């Protein structure tokens, strides 16, 4: 018999269909903070206006709060009660009132990092999605928009800098304390409230808007870090200029601040006028940041700035509309980054991420539409589906209507809904009306989960060739049957015989379960280039032989399609080998060799194209994933490519590395290609590979080359590996962000003892569960190491379950994010299935489990 007291309570399910407009609006809020690390007093004065037709009590959400006092229109008020964690205030017949509530909170004990919490002596907030109710009682829903006035007072020695949203309109001294008053003139939902107090220094700059206003910019960091904020500042100014140029959107305050904090559950937060960032996405210099880190800083700074319009000025009506702001803003930041660098390489990176994170989500127990129908804990829906697939849905609309009509649609959306809490439907309708397109069928992308599959075949009649399409959308939890999707499909066809016959790049709209597209007249079967530029987030099933794929990899005029052809050739070869068939290694080697011929002119593209598909992506192509066989065959192909082309890999490494300070696409591509070359050479088992890698590690003038060499060494068993890991640790032990890399490369290792190494590293003095970055660098990296995580004895599964159980009481959001890899148990053999299910059951058996973890684990167990 199960002890009922040890069984987690089933969280309440919230349904989108149950949405009701708020009974009360709150046009204005005044907050008064008496700051302290262990005790902060919060006085909230809410100006409420009844929206309901009849008298109804005021419902104010709370989480872990107890009201110290309640006043209405200045009088002590006794007509209130607690309903669980919420405060109910009966205002009788009043249609408007000022409701004041006093609370006291303890930021130091707030390990959830939601609400107001302490981080290394700083006080800072994270209110999205429902953290404001951990600061004061409030409706805490995104469709309640208010103007905020915030007064902060605290000990000047502890909190010399006091920041909030909007503009600082007054400040002064009060004995040993000092105070500041901030006002934000733009109505915003509570999730965008922000406060930071502590000892900070600033990198200041300015930006002149297209209307001639000067905006003061500030990036606030701990002392000693300001020299590492230059790239972030340039990214901010570039973002502001780009948004004006591409979308016509100008910044609307006289001040824009960013604060970097070490302890943060997310990457960053777009709070109006006061963005709060994980230090990972602000601090960068050549010695401590890789090219990937630099790109991450640029992209995330842009993302949060772009939210000023796509998320802040126009916000979400409810959390079911989360992709309204996130999908659209990811699309915007992707295009910005493409414009700042190499568009083909950026598209390759975005699609690789989509396939690695979102496609498995769509194929598993946690699949959900980009506009979900229900949830139990909203923090679980900050997913790749909401963000990355959401961006692809916006991209498809932009592709179908073209840039000019898309801009008309977005202008209509911003103008029509400025200052409002909108829905996904509002966005689609604006594109529909502004661009003049019927998107009735396209709306299914918002309703249906799952990745559509297109099965393609060529047909010929009298020299005329056609493409036959069969579309299916697989069943997902709660959605056993699906309707066909509407999608843009870019394609081209080429004669491989040199005749010059071709179907130029063509955009067709797929709408039916079956469809035929005329390609033209060809003397022989043409080479088909399909889903060019990844025009739709789909899986294409189309049999093409090694010769056709190799030809496309060499001759296709679409860079992304060339990349796809080579990747498909590699994938077909690897899947065949894992399945016990004979793969055509030589075709792959020849195609890689031919691609390397373009290394001098476009090293960034070549570096991406010649990379083998990841172990996880290979597994996604199989009915039953065999992690050990996948690793074995992938290493074998890597070794074969390395050995046959060894002279070329060595030639790449013999050249001079671009200086780490050069952040051009060509320089970054050159460094990336050198890392790929080193990995291929090391895979051959060449006797001098460890010495060569250690030399690159020692001589590197920046982190990109240093980390690539360290990662290569970490896979092996050499004296150089031991020495490099120790040197790296001693050099960077006092830099938390770089030390995360040290943990990460060891958890990524392909050594047989990786799980045991992760266990040992979890006991390292520098490891802590209190910092989400450190948790992700070790345990998150392990779950991405397919063969290690899926070790046949289940040790990897147990390690992650132990982590979830230990972390849940401290930080349920981060704990819940570690569960999805266990939920993919149906993809594996019976032995691994049983082990993964057992760990999910063990998690669910824990008493006092959070809503976050309960929802993720229970859904994952269903498979």
PDB file of N, CA, C and O in Angstrom, residues 371-422:
ATOM      1  N   UNK A 371       0.606  27.129 -28.955  1.00  0.00           N
ATOM      2  CA  UNK A 371      -0.378  27.768 -28.081  1.00  0.00           C
ATOM      3  C   UNK A 371      -1.080  26.640 -27.339  1.00  0.00           C
ATOM      4  O   UNK A 371      -2.057  26.080 -27.810  1.00  0.00           O
ATOM      5  N   UNK A 372      -0.591  26.279 -26.149  1.00  0.00           N
ATOM      6  CA  UNK A 372      -1.132  25.116 -25.434  1.00  0.00           C
ATOM      7  C   UNK A 372      -2.601  25.303 -25.051  1.00  0.00           C
ATOM      8  O   UNK A 372      -3.096  26.427 -24.921  1.00  0.00           O
ATOM      9  N   UNK A 373      -3.280  24.188 -24.860  1.00  0.00           N
ATOM     10  CA  UNK A 373      -4.670  24.219 -24.416  1.00  0.00           C
ATOM     11  C   UNK A 373      -4.773  24.220 -22.888  1.00  0.00           C
ATOM     12  O   UNK A 373      -5.787  24.659 -22.338  1.00  0.00           O
ATOM     13  N   UNK A 374      -3.738  23.700 -22.217  1.00  0.00           N
ATOM     14  CA  UNK A 374      -3.786  23.624 -20.751  1.00  0.00           C
ATOM     15  C   UNK A 374      -2.369  23.495 -20.208  1.00  0.00           C
ATOM     16  O   UNK A 374      -1.443  23.134 -20.930  1.00  0.00           O
ATOM     17  N   UNK A 375      -2.225  23.821 -18.931  1.00  0.00           N
ATOM     18  CA  UNK A 375      -0.966  23.566 -18.230  1.00  0.00           C
ATOM     19  C   UNK A 375      -1.257  23.472 -16.745  1.00  0.00           C
ATOM     20  O   UNK A 375      -2.313  23.891 -16.264  1.00  0.00           O
ATOM     21  N   UNK A 376      -0.278  22.886 -16.029  1.00  0.00           N
ATOM     22  CA  UNK A 376      -0.353  22.826 -14.573  1.00  0.00           C
ATOM     23  C   UNK A 376       0.616  23.819 -13.946  1.00  0.00           C
ATOM     24  O   UNK A 376       0.298  24.452 -12.953  1.00  0.00           O
ATOM     25  N   UNK A 377       1.799  23.943 -14.518  1.00  0.00           N
ATOM     26  CA  UNK A 377       2.800  24.894 -14.035  1.00  0.00           C
ATOM     27  C   UNK A 377       3.377  25.616 -15.250  1.00  0.00           C
ATOM     28  O   UNK A 377       4.015  24.998 -16.102  1.00  0.00           O
ATOM     29  N   UNK A 378       3.157  26.914 -15.341  1.00  0.00           N
ATOM     30  CA  UNK A 378       3.527  27.651 -16.545  1.00  0.00           C
ATOM     31  C   UNK A 378       5.031  27.633 -16.793  1.00  0.00           C
ATOM     32  O   UNK A 378       5.484  27.669 -17.950  1.00  0.00           O
ATOM     33  N   UNK A 379       5.846  27.549 -15.765  1.00  0.00           N
ATOM     34  CA  UNK A 379       7.295  27.563 -15.995  1.00  0.00           C
ATOM     35  C   UNK A 379       7.748  26.369 -16.826  1.00  0.00           C
ATOM     36  O   UNK A 379       8.819  26.408 -17.446  1.00  0.00           O
ATOM     37  N   UNK A 380       6.935  25.292 -16.860  1.00  0.00           N
ATOM     38  CA  UNK A 380       7.282  24.137 -17.682  1.00  0.00           C
ATOM     39  C   UNK A 380       7.058  24.378 -19.167  1.00  0.00           C
ATOM     40  O   UNK A 380       7.430  23.540 -19.992  1.00  0.00           O
ATOM     41  N   UNK A 381       6.424  25.496 -19.520  1.00  0.00           N
ATOM     42  CA  UNK A 381       6.128  25.750 -20.925  1.00  0.00           C
ATOM     43  C   UNK A 381       7.072  26.774 -21.554  1.00  0.00           C
ATOM     44  O   UNK A 381       6.812  27.270 -22.646  1.00  0.00           O
ATOM     45  N   UNK A 382       8.171  27.031 -20.885  1.00  0.00           N
ATOM     46  CA  UNK A 382       9.241  27.810 -21.520  1.00  0.00           C
ATOM     47  C   UNK A 382      10.120  26.804 -22.263  1.00  0.00           C
ATOM     48  O   UNK A 382      11.187  26.421 -21.816  1.00  0.00           O
ATOM     49  N   UNK A 383       9.610  26.370 -23.401  1.00  0.00           N
ATOM     50  CA  UNK A 383      10.148  25.214 -24.102  1.00  0.00           C
ATOM     51  C   UNK A 383      10.662  25.582 -25.486  1.00  0.00           C
ATOM     52  O   UNK A 383      10.406  26.665 -26.012  1.00  0.00           O
ATOM     53  N   UNK A 384      11.362  24.622 -26.092  1.00  0.00           N
ATOM     54  CA  UNK A 384      11.815  24.805 -27.475  1.00  0.00           C
ATOM     55  C   UNK A 384      10.637  24.942 -28.418  1.00  0.00           C
ATOM     56  O   UNK A 384      10.740  25.612 -29.454  1.00  0.00           O
ATOM     57  N   UNK A 385       9.509  24.330 -28.087  1.00  0.00           N
ATOM     58  CA  UNK A 385       8.326  24.473 -28.940  1.00  0.00           C
ATOM     59  C   UNK A 385       7.837  25.913 -28.925  1.00  0.00           C
ATOM     60  O   UNK A 385       7.565  26.505 -29.979  1.00  0.00           O
ATOM     61  N   UNK A 386       7.712  26.506 -27.747  1.00  0.00           N
ATOM     62  CA  UNK A 386       7.230  27.879 -27.637  1.00  0.00           C
ATOM     63  C   UNK A 386       8.194  28.841 -28.325  1.00  0.00           C
ATOM     64  O   UNK A 386       7.781  29.726 -29.084  1.00  0.00           O
ATOM     65  N   UNK A 387       9.486  28.671 -28.088  1.00  0.00           N
ATOM     66  CA  UNK A 387      10.483  29.608 -28.596  1.00  0.00           C
ATOM     67  C   UNK A 387      10.876  29.302 -30.043  1.00  0.00           C
ATOM     68  O   UNK A 387      10.703  30.134 -30.932  1.00  0.00           O
ATOM     69  N   UNK A 388      11.448  28.114 -30.262  1.00  0.00           N
ATOM     70  CA  UNK A 388      12.075  27.831 -31.548  1.00  0.00           C
ATOM     71  C   UNK A 388      11.071  27.431 -32.626  1.00  0.00           C
ATOM     72  O   UNK A 388      11.149  27.924 -33.758  1.00  0.00           O
ATOM     73  N   UNK A 389      10.136  26.559 -32.286  1.00  0.00           N
ATOM     74  CA  UNK A 389       9.100  26.263 -33.273  1.00  0.00           C
ATOM     75  C   UNK A 389       8.219  27.491 -33.467  1.00  0.00           C
ATOM     76  O   UNK A 389       7.772  27.773 -34.579  1.00  0.00           O
ATOM     77  N   UNK A 390       7.981  28.232 -32.396  1.00  0.00           N
ATOM     78  CA  UNK A 390       7.223  29.471 -32.518  1.00  0.00           C
ATOM     79  C   UNK A 390       7.852  30.420 -33.514  1.00  0.00           C
ATOM     80  O   UNK A 390       7.164  31.082 -34.291  1.00  0.00           O
ATOM     81  N   UNK A 391       9.193  30.495 -33.505  1.00  0.00           N
ATOM     82  CA  UNK A 391       9.898  31.351 -34.464  1.00  0.00           C
ATOM     83  C   UNK A 391       9.727  30.842 -35.887  1.00  0.00           C
ATOM     84  O   UNK A 391       9.591  31.634 -36.835  1.00  0.00           O
ATOM     85  N   UNK A 392       9.719  29.524 -36.052  1.00  0.00           N
ATOM     86  CA  UNK A 392       9.552  28.960 -37.388  1.00  0.00           C
ATOM     87  C   UNK A 392       8.155  29.238 -37.942  1.00  0.00           C
ATOM     88  O   UNK A 392       7.993  29.439 -39.158  1.00  0.00           O
ATOM     89  N   UNK A 393       7.160  29.269 -37.078  1.00  0.00           N
ATOM     90  CA  UNK A 393       5.803  29.587 -37.538  1.00  0.00           C
ATOM     91  C   UNK A 393       5.755  31.023 -38.062  1.00  0.00           C
ATOM     92  O   UNK A 393       5.150  31.315 -39.097  1.00  0.00           O
ATOM     93  N   UNK A 394       6.404  31.947 -37.351  1.00  0.00           N
ATOM     94  CA  UNK A 394       6.476  33.333 -37.826  1.00  0.00           C
ATOM     95  C   UNK A 394       7.256  33.386 -39.140  1.00  0.00           C
ATOM     96  O   UNK A 394       6.868  34.099 -40.084  1.00  0.00           O
ATOM     97  N   UNK A 395       8.349  32.636 -39.226  1.00  0.00           N
ATOM     98  CA  UNK A 395       9.179  32.632 -40.436  1.00  0.00           C
ATOM     99  C   UNK A 395       8.368  32.138 -41.636  1.00  0.00           C
ATOM    100  O   UNK A 395       8.509  32.668 -42.753  1.00  0.00           O
ATOM    101  N   UNK A 396       7.530  31.125 -41.429  1.00  0.00           N
ATOM    102  CA  UNK A 396       6.719  30.625 -42.544  1.00  0.00           C
ATOM    103  C   UNK A 396       5.771  31.705 -43.056  1.00  0.00           C
ATOM    104  O   UNK A 396       5.599  31.867 -44.272  1.00  0.00           O
ATOM    105  N   UNK A 397       5.160  32.448 -42.144  1.00  0.00           N
ATOM    106  CA  UNK A 397       4.288  33.532 -42.591  1.00  0.00           C
ATOM    107  C   UNK A 397       5.077  34.572 -43.379  1.00  0.00           C
ATOM    108  O   UNK A 397       4.638  35.041 -44.438  1.00  0.00           O
ATOM    109  N   UNK A 398       6.262  34.923 -42.871  1.00  0.00           N
ATOM    110  CA  UNK A 398       7.096  35.903 -43.564  1.00  0.00           C
ATOM    111  C   UNK A 398       7.522  35.386 -44.931  1.00  0.00           C
ATOM    112  O   UNK A 398       7.592  36.149 -45.910  1.00  0.00           O
ATOM    113  N   UNK A 399       7.806  34.098 -45.029  1.00  0.00           N
ATOM    114  CA  UNK A 399       8.205  33.506 -46.304  1.00  0.00           C
ATOM    115  C   UNK A 399       7.064  33.546 -47.310  1.00  0.00           C
ATOM    116  O   UNK A 399       7.257  33.863 -48.493  1.00  0.00           O
ATOM    117  N   UNK A 400       5.866  33.238 -46.850  1.00  0.00           N
ATOM    118  CA  UNK A 400       4.724  33.171 -47.760  1.00  0.00           C
ATOM    119  C   UNK A 400       4.328  34.535 -48.309  1.00  0.00           C
ATOM    120  O   UNK A 400       3.868  34.639 -49.442  1.00  0.00           O
ATOM    121  N   UNK A 401       4.509  35.596 -47.522  1.00  0.00           N
ATOM    122  CA  UNK A 401       4.026  36.913 -47.971  1.00  0.00           C
ATOM    123  C   UNK A 401       5.139  37.822 -48.467  1.00  0.00           C
ATOM    124  O   UNK A 401       4.865  38.829 -49.124  1.00  0.00           O
ATOM    125  N   UNK A 402       6.388  37.506 -48.154  1.00  0.00           N
ATOM    126  CA  UNK A 402       7.490  38.356 -48.572  1.00  0.00           C
ATOM    127  C   UNK A 402       7.738  39.487 -47.590  1.00  0.00           C
ATOM    128  O   UNK A 402       6.859  39.841 -46.779  1.00  0.00           O
ATOM    129  N   UNK A 403       8.937  40.100 -47.626  1.00  0.00           N
ATOM    130  CA  UNK A 403       9.329  41.072 -46.597  1.00  0.00           C
ATOM    131  C   UNK A 403       8.456  42.320 -46.548  1.00  0.00           C
ATOM    132  O   UNK A 403       8.154  42.819 -45.462  1.00  0.00           O
ATOM    133  N   UNK A 404       8.050  42.858 -47.690  1.00  0.00           N
ATOM    134  CA  UNK A 404       7.274  44.098 -47.679  1.00  0.00           C
ATOM    135  C   UNK A 404       5.884  43.885 -47.090  1.00  0.00           C
ATOM    136  O   UNK A 404       5.421  44.678 -46.244  1.00  0.00           O
ATOM    137  N   UNK A 405       5.219  42.835 -47.498  1.00  0.00           N
ATOM    138  CA  UNK A 405       3.876  42.568 -46.964  1.00  0.00           C
ATOM    139  C   UNK A 405       3.939  42.135 -45.502  1.00  0.00           C
ATOM    140  O   UNK A 405       3.045  42.461 -44.709  1.00  0.00           O
ATOM    141  N   UNK A 406       4.999  41.423 -45.141  1.00  0.00           N
ATOM    142  CA  UNK A 406       5.151  41.040 -43.735  1.00  0.00           C
ATOM    143  C   UNK A 406       5.322  42.284 -42.870  1.00  0.00           C
ATOM    144  O   UNK A 406       4.737  42.386 -41.787  1.00  0.00           O
ATOM    145  N   UNK A 407       6.103  43.241 -43.344  1.00  0.00           N
ATOM    146  CA  UNK A 407       6.280  44.494 -42.593  1.00  0.00           C
ATOM    147  C   UNK A 407       4.942  45.229 -42.453  1.00  0.00           C
ATOM    148  O   UNK A 407       4.649  45.786 -41.377  1.00  0.00           O
ATOM    149  N   UNK A 408       4.104  45.219 -43.479  1.00  0.00           N
ATOM    150  CA  UNK A 408       2.783  45.846 -43.350  1.00  0.00           C
ATOM    151  C   UNK A 408       1.972  45.159 -42.264  1.00  0.00           C
ATOM    152  O   UNK A 408       1.270  45.812 -41.479  1.00  0.00           O
ATOM    153  N   UNK A 409       2.065  43.839 -42.216  1.00  0.00           N
ATOM    154  CA  UNK A 409       1.333  43.101 -41.192  1.00  0.00           C
ATOM    155  C   UNK A 409       1.825  43.391 -39.794  1.00  0.00           C
ATOM    156  O   UNK A 409       1.025  43.575 -38.864  1.00  0.00           O
ATOM    157  N   UNK A 410       3.149  43.457 -39.601  1.00  0.00           N
ATOM    158  CA  UNK A 410       3.673  43.730 -38.256  1.00  0.00           C
ATOM    159  C   UNK A 410       3.395  45.175 -37.846  1.00  0.00           C
ATOM    160  O   UNK A 410       3.136  45.445 -36.664  1.00  0.00           O
ATOM    161  N   UNK A 411       3.461  46.105 -38.789  1.00  0.00           N
ATOM    162  CA  UNK A 411       3.097  47.494 -38.463  1.00  0.00           C
ATOM    163  C   UNK A 411       1.657  47.559 -37.967  1.00  0.00           C
ATOM    164  O   UNK A 411       1.352  48.260 -36.984  1.00  0.00           O
ATOM    165  N   UNK A 412       0.775  46.837 -38.654  1.00  0.00           N
ATOM    166  CA  UNK A 412      -0.630  46.828 -38.249  1.00  0.00           C
ATOM    167  C   UNK A 412      -0.774  46.219 -36.855  1.00  0.00           C
ATOM    168  O   UNK A 412      -1.527  46.738 -36.010  1.00  0.00           O
ATOM    169  N   UNK A 413      -0.048  45.151 -36.599  1.00  0.00           N
ATOM    170  CA  UNK A 413      -0.100  44.499 -35.295  1.00  0.00           C
ATOM    171  C   UNK A 413       0.349  45.441 -34.183  1.00  0.00           C
ATOM    172  O   UNK A 413      -0.344  45.609 -33.165  1.00  0.00           O
ATOM    173  N   UNK A 414       1.503  46.081 -34.356  1.00  0.00           N
ATOM    174  CA  UNK A 414       2.010  46.984 -33.318  1.00  0.00           C
ATOM    175  C   UNK A 414       1.086  48.189 -33.123  1.00  0.00           C
ATOM    176  O   UNK A 414       0.798  48.581 -31.978  1.00  0.00           O
ATOM    177  N   UNK A 415       0.627  48.757 -34.201  1.00  0.00           N
ATOM    178  CA  UNK A 415      -0.219  49.949 -34.087  1.00  0.00           C
ATOM    179  C   UNK A 415      -1.580  49.627 -33.484  1.00  0.00           C
ATOM    180  O   UNK A 415      -2.118  50.395 -32.677  1.00  0.00           O
ATOM    181  N   UNK A 416      -2.125  48.510 -33.865  1.00  0.00           N
ATOM    182  CA  UNK A 416      -3.462  48.141 -33.401  1.00  0.00           C
ATOM    183  C   UNK A 416      -3.464  47.742 -31.930  1.00  0.00           C
ATOM    184  O   UNK A 416      -4.426  48.009 -31.213  1.00  0.00           O
ATOM    185  N   UNK A 417      -2.388  47.117 -31.463  1.00  0.00           N
ATOM    186  CA  UNK A 417      -2.397  46.532 -30.115  1.00  0.00           C
ATOM    187  C   UNK A 417      -1.404  47.185 -29.151  1.00  0.00           C
ATOM    188  O   UNK A 417      -1.170  46.659 -28.060  1.00  0.00           O
ATOM    189  N   UNK A 418      -0.840  48.319 -29.515  1.00  0.00           N
ATOM    190  CA  UNK A 418       0.080  49.023 -28.625  1.00  0.00           C
ATOM    191  C   UNK A 418      -0.609  49.314 -27.294  1.00  0.00           C
ATOM    192  O   UNK A 418      -1.707  49.868 -27.247  1.00  0.00           O
ATOM    193  N   UNK A 419       0.055  48.924 -26.199  1.00  0.00           N
ATOM    194  CA  UNK A 419      -0.502  49.159 -24.875  1.00  0.00           C
ATOM    195  C   UNK A 419      -1.548  48.147 -24.458  1.00  0.00           C
ATOM    196  O   UNK A 419      -2.217  48.334 -23.438  1.00  0.00           O
ATOM    197  N   UNK A 420      -1.668  47.049 -25.218  1.00  0.00           N
ATOM    198  CA  UNK A 420      -2.690  46.048 -24.923  1.00  0.00           C
ATOM    199  C   UNK A 420      -2.049  44.696 -24.615  1.00  0.00           C
ATOM    200  O   UNK A 420      -0.883  44.451 -24.896  1.00  0.00           O
ATOM    201  N   UNK A 421      -2.876  43.816 -24.048  1.00  0.00           N
ATOM    202  CA  UNK A 421      -2.515  42.415 -23.847  1.00  0.00           C
ATOM    203  C   UNK A 421      -3.204  41.623 -24.946  1.00  0.00           C
ATOM    204  O   UNK A 421      -4.425  41.490 -24.954  1.00  0.00           O
ATOM    205  N   UNK A 422      -2.413  41.115 -25.896  1.00  0.00           N
ATOM    206  CA  UNK A 422      -2.947  40.541 -27.121  1.00  0.00           C
ATOM    207  C   UNK A 422      -2.858  39.017 -27.113  1.00  0.00           C
ATOM    208  O   UNK A 422      -2.340  38.389 -26.184  1.00  0.00           O
TER     209      UNK A 422
END
